mmCIF file with all atom_site columns, C-alpha atoms in Angstrom:
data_model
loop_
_atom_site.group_PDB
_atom_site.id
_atom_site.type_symbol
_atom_site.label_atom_id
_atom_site.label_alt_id
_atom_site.label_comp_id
_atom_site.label_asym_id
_atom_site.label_entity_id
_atom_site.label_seq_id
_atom_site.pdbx_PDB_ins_code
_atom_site.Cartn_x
_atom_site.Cartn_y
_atom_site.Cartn_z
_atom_site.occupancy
_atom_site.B_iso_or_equiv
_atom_site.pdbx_formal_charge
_atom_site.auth_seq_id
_atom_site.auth_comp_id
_atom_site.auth_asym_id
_atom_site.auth_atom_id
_atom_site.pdbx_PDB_model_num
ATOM 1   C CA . UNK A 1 1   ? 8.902   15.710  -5.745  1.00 84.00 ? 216 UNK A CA 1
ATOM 2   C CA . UNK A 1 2   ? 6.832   13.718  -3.741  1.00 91.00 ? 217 UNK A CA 1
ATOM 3   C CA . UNK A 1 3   ? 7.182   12.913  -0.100  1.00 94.00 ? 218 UNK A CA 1
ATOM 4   C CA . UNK A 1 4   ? 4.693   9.922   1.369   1.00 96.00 ? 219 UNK A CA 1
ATOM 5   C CA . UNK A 1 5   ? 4.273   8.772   5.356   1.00 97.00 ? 220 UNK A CA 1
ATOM 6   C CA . UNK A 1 6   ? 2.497   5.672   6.196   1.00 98.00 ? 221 UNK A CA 1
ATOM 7   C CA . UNK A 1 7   ? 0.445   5.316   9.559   1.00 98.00 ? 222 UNK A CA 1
ATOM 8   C CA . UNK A 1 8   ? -2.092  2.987   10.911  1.00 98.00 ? 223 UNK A CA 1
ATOM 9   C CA . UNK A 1 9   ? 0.146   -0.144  11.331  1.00 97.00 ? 224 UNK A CA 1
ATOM 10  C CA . UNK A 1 10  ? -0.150  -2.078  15.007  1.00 97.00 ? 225 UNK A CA 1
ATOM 11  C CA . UNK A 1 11  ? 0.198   -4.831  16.875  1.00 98.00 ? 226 UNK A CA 1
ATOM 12  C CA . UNK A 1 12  ? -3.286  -6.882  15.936  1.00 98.00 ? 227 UNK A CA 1
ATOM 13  C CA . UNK A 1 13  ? -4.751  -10.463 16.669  1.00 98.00 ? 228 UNK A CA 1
ATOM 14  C CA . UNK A 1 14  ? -5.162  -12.928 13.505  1.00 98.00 ? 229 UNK A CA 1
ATOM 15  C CA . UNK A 1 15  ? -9.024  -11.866 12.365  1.00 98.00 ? 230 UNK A CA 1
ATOM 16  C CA . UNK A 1 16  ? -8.891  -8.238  12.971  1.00 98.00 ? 231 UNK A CA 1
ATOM 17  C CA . UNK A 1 17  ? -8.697  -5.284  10.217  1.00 98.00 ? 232 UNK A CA 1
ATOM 18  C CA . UNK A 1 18  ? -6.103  -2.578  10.381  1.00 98.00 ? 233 UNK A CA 1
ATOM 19  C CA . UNK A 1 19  ? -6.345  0.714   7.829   1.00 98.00 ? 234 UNK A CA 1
ATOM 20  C CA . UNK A 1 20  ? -3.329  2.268   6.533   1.00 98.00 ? 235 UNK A CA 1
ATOM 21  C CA . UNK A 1 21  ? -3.078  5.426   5.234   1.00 98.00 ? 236 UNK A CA 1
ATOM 22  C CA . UNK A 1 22  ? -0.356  6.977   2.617   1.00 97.00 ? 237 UNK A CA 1
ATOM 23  C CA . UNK A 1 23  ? -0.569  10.516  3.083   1.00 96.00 ? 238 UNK A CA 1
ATOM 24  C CA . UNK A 1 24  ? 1.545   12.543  0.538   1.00 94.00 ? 239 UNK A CA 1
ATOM 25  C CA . UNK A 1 25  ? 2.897   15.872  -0.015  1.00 92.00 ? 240 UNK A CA 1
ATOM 26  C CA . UNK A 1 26  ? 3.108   17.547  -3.171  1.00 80.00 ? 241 UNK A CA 1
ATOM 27  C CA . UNK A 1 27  ? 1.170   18.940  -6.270  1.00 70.00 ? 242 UNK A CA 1
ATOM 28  C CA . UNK A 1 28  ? 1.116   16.487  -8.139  1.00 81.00 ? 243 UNK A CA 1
ATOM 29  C CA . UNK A 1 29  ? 0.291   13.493  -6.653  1.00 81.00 ? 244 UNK A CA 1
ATOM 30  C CA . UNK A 1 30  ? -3.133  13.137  -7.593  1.00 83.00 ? 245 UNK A CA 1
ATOM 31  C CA . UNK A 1 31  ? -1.641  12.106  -11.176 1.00 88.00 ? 246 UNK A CA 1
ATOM 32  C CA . UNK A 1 32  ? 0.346   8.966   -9.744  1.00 93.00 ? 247 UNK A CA 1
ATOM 33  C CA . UNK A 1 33  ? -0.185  5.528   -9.205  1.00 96.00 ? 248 UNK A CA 1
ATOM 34  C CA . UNK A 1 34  ? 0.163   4.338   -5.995  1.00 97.00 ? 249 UNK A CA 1
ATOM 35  C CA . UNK A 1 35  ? 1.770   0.682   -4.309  1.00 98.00 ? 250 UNK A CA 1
ATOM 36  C CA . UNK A 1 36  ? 1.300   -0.707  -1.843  1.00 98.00 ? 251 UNK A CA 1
ATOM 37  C CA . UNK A 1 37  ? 4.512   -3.720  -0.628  1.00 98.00 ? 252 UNK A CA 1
ATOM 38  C CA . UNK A 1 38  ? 5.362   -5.300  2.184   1.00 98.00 ? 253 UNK A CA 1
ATOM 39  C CA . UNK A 1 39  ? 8.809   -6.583  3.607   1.00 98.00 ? 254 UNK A CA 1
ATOM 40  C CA . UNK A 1 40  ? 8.742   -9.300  6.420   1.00 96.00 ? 255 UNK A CA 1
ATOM 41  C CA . UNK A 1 41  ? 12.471  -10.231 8.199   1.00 92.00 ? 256 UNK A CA 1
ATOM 42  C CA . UNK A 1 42  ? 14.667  -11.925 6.119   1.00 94.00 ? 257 UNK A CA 1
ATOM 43  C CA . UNK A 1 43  ? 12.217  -11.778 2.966   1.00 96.00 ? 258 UNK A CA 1
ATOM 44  C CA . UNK A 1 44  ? 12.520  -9.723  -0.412  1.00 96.00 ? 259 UNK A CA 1
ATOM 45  C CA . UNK A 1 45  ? 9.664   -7.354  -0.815  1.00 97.00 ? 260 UNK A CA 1
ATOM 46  C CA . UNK A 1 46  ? 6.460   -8.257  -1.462  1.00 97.00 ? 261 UNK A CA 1
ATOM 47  C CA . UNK A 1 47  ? 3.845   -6.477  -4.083  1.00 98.00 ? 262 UNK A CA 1
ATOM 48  C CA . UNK A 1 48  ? 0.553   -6.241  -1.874  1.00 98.00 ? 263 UNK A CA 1
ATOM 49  C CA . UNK A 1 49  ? -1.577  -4.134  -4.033  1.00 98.00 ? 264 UNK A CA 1
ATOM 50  C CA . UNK A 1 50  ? -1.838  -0.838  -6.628  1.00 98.00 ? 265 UNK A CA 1
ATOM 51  C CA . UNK A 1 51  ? -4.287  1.822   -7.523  1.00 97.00 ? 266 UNK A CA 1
ATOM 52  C CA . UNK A 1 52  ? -3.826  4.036   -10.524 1.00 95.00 ? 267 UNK A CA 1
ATOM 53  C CA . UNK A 1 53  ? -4.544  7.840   -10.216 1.00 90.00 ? 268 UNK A CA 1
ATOM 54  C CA . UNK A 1 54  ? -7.844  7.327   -11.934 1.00 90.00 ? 269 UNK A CA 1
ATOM 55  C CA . UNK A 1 55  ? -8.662  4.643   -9.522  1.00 89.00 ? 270 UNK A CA 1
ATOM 56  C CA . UNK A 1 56  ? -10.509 3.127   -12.240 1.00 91.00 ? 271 UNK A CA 1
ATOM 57  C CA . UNK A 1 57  ? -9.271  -0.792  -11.495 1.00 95.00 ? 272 UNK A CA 1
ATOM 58  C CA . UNK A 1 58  ? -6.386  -2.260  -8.946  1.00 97.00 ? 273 UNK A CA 1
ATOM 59  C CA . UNK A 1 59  ? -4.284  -4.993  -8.320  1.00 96.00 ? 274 UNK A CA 1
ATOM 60  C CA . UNK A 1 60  ? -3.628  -7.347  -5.849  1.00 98.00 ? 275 UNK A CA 1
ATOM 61  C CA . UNK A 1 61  ? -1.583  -9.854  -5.170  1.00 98.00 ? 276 UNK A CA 1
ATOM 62  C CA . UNK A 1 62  ? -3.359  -13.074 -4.669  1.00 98.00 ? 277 UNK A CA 1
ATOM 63  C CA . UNK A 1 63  ? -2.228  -13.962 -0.929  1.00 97.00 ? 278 UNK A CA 1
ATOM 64  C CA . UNK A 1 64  ? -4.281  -10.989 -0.048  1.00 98.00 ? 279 UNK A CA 1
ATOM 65  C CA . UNK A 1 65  ? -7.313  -10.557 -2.711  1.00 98.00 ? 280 UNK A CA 1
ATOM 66  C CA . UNK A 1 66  ? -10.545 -10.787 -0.922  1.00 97.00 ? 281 UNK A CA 1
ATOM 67  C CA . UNK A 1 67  ? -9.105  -9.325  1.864   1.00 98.00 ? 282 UNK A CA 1
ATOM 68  C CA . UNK A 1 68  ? -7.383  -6.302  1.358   1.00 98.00 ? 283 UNK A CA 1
ATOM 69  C CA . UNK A 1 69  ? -8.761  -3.089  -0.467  1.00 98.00 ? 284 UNK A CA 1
ATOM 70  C CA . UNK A 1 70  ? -7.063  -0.277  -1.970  1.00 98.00 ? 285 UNK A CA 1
ATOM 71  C CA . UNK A 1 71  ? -8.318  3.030   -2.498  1.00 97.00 ? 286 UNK A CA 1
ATOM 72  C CA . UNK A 1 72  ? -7.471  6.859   -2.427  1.00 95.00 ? 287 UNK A CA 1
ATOM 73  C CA . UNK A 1 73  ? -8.628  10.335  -1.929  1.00 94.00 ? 288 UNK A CA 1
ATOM 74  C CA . UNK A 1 74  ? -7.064  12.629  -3.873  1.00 90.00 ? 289 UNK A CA 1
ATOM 75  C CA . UNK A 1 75  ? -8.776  15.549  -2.527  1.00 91.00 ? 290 UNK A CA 1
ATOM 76  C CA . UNK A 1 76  ? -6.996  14.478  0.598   1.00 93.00 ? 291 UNK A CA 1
ATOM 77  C CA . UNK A 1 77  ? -4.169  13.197  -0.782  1.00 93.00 ? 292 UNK A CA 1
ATOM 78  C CA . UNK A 1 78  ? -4.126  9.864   0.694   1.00 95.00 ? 293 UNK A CA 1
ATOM 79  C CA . UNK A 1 79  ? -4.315  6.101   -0.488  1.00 97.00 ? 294 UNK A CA 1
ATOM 80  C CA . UNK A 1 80  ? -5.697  3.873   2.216   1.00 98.00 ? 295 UNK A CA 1
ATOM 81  C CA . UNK A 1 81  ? -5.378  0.123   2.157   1.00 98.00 ? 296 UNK A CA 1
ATOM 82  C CA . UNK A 1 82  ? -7.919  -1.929  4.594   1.00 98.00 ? 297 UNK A CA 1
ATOM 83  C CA . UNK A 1 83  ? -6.639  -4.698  5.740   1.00 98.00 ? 298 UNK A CA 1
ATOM 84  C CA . UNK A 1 84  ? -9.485  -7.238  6.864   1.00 98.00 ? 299 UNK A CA 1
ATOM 85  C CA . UNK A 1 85  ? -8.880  -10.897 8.430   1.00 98.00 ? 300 UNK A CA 1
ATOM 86  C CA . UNK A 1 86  ? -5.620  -10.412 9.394   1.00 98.00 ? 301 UNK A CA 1
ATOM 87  C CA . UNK A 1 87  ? -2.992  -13.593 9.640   1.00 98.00 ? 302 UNK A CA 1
ATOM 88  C CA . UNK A 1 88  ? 0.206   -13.984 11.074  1.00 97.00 ? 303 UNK A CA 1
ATOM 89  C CA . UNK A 1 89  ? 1.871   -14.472 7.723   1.00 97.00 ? 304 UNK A CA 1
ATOM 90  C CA . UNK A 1 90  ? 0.900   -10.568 6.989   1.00 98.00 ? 305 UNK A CA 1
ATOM 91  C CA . UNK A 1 91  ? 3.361   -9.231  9.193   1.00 98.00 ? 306 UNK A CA 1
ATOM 92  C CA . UNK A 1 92  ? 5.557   -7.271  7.883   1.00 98.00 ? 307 UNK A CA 1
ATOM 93  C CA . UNK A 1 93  ? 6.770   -3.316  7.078   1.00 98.00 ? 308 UNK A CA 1
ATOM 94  C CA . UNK A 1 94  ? 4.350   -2.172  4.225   1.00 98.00 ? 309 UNK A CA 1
ATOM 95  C CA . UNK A 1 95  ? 5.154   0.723   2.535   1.00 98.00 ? 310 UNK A CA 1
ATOM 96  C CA . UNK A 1 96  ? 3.355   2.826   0.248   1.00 98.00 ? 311 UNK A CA 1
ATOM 97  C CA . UNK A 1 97  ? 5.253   3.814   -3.272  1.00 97.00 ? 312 UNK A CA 1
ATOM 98  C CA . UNK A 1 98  ? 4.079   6.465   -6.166  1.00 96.00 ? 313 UNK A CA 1
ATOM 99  C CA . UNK A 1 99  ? 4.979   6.309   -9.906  1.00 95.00 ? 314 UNK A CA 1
ATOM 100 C CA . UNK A 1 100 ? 3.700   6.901   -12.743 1.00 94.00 ? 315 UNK A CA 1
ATOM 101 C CA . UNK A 1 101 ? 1.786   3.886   -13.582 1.00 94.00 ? 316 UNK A CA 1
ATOM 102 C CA . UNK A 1 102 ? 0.232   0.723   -11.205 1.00 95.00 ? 317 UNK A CA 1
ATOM 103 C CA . UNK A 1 103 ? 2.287   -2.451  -11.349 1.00 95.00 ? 318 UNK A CA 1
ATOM 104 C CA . UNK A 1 104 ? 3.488   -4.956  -9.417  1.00 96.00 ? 319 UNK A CA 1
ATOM 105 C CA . UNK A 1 105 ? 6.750   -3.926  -10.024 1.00 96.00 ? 320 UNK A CA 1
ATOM 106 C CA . UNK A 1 106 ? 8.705   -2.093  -7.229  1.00 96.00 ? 321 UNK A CA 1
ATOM 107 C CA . UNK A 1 107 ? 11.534  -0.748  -9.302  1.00 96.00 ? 322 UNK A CA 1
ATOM 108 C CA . UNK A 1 108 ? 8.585   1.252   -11.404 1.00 96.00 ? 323 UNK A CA 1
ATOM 109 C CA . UNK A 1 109 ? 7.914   3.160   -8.574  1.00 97.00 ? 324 UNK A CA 1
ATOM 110 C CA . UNK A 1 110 ? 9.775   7.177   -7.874  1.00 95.00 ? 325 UNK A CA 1
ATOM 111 C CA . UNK A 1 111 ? 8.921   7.439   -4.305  1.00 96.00 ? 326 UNK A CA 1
ATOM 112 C CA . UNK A 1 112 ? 9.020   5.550   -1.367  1.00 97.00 ? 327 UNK A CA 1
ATOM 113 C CA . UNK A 1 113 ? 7.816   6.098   2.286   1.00 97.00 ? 328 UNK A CA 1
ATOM 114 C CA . UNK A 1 114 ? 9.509   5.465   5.603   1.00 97.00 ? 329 UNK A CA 1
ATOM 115 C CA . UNK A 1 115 ? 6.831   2.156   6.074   1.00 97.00 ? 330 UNK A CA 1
ATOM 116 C CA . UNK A 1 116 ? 4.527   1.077   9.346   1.00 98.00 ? 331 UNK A CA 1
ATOM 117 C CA . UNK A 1 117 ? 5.456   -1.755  10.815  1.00 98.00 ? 332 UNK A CA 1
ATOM 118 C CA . UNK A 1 118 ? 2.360   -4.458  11.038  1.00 98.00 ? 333 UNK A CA 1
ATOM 119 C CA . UNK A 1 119 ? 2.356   -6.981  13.169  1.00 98.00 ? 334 UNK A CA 1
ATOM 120 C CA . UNK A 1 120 ? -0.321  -10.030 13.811  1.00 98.00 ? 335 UNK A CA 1
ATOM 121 C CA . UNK A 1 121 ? -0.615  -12.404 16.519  1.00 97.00 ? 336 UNK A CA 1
ATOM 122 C CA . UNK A 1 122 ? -2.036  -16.086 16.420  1.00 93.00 ? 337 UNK A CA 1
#
């Protein structure tokens, strides 16, 4: 079993950088992937970005490559995603997911946080 909480979301101004941090409980969790998504009102959830437990390559989607960076300290048991040049259109609730392998997909995914809810300003 693995329980996650997301923190670091805030109420920002288009251009500034937020880090979010996925910190989870349990033995194991070194050994999953991790997901990041994102769900705006009145829009299906969104893929953002994935790290496998390796941490040898990620994914991103594309509205946020160049922007956004995954990454995670298993020795802390955390997955951070920096969030740099924020725009309006990345409001939303992300939420971080764990499973056993890094895709896009969020049905692939065993455990879900609560979310933070992120919020940008023009």
């Amino acid at each position: 079993q693995v329980q996650l909480v997301e923190s670091g979301g805030g109420l920002v101004q288009a251009g500034d950088s937020l880090r979010l941090s996925c910190a989870a409980s349990g033995r194991r969790f070194s050994s999953y992937a991790v997901g990041w998504f994102r769900q705006a009102p009145g829009k299906e959830r969104e893929f953002v970005a994935s790290i496998p437990w390796t941490a040898d390559y990620t994914y991103y989607s594309d509205s946020v490559k160049g922007r956004f960076t995954i990454s995670r300290d298993n020795a802390k048991n955390t997955v951070y995603l920096q969030m740099n040049s924020l725009r309006p259109e990345d409001t939303a609730v992300y939420s971080c997911a764990a499973g056993v392998v890094a895709t896009m997909r969020p049905g692939t995914y065993d455990y879900w946080g609560q979310g933070t809810q992120v919020t940008v300003s023009s």
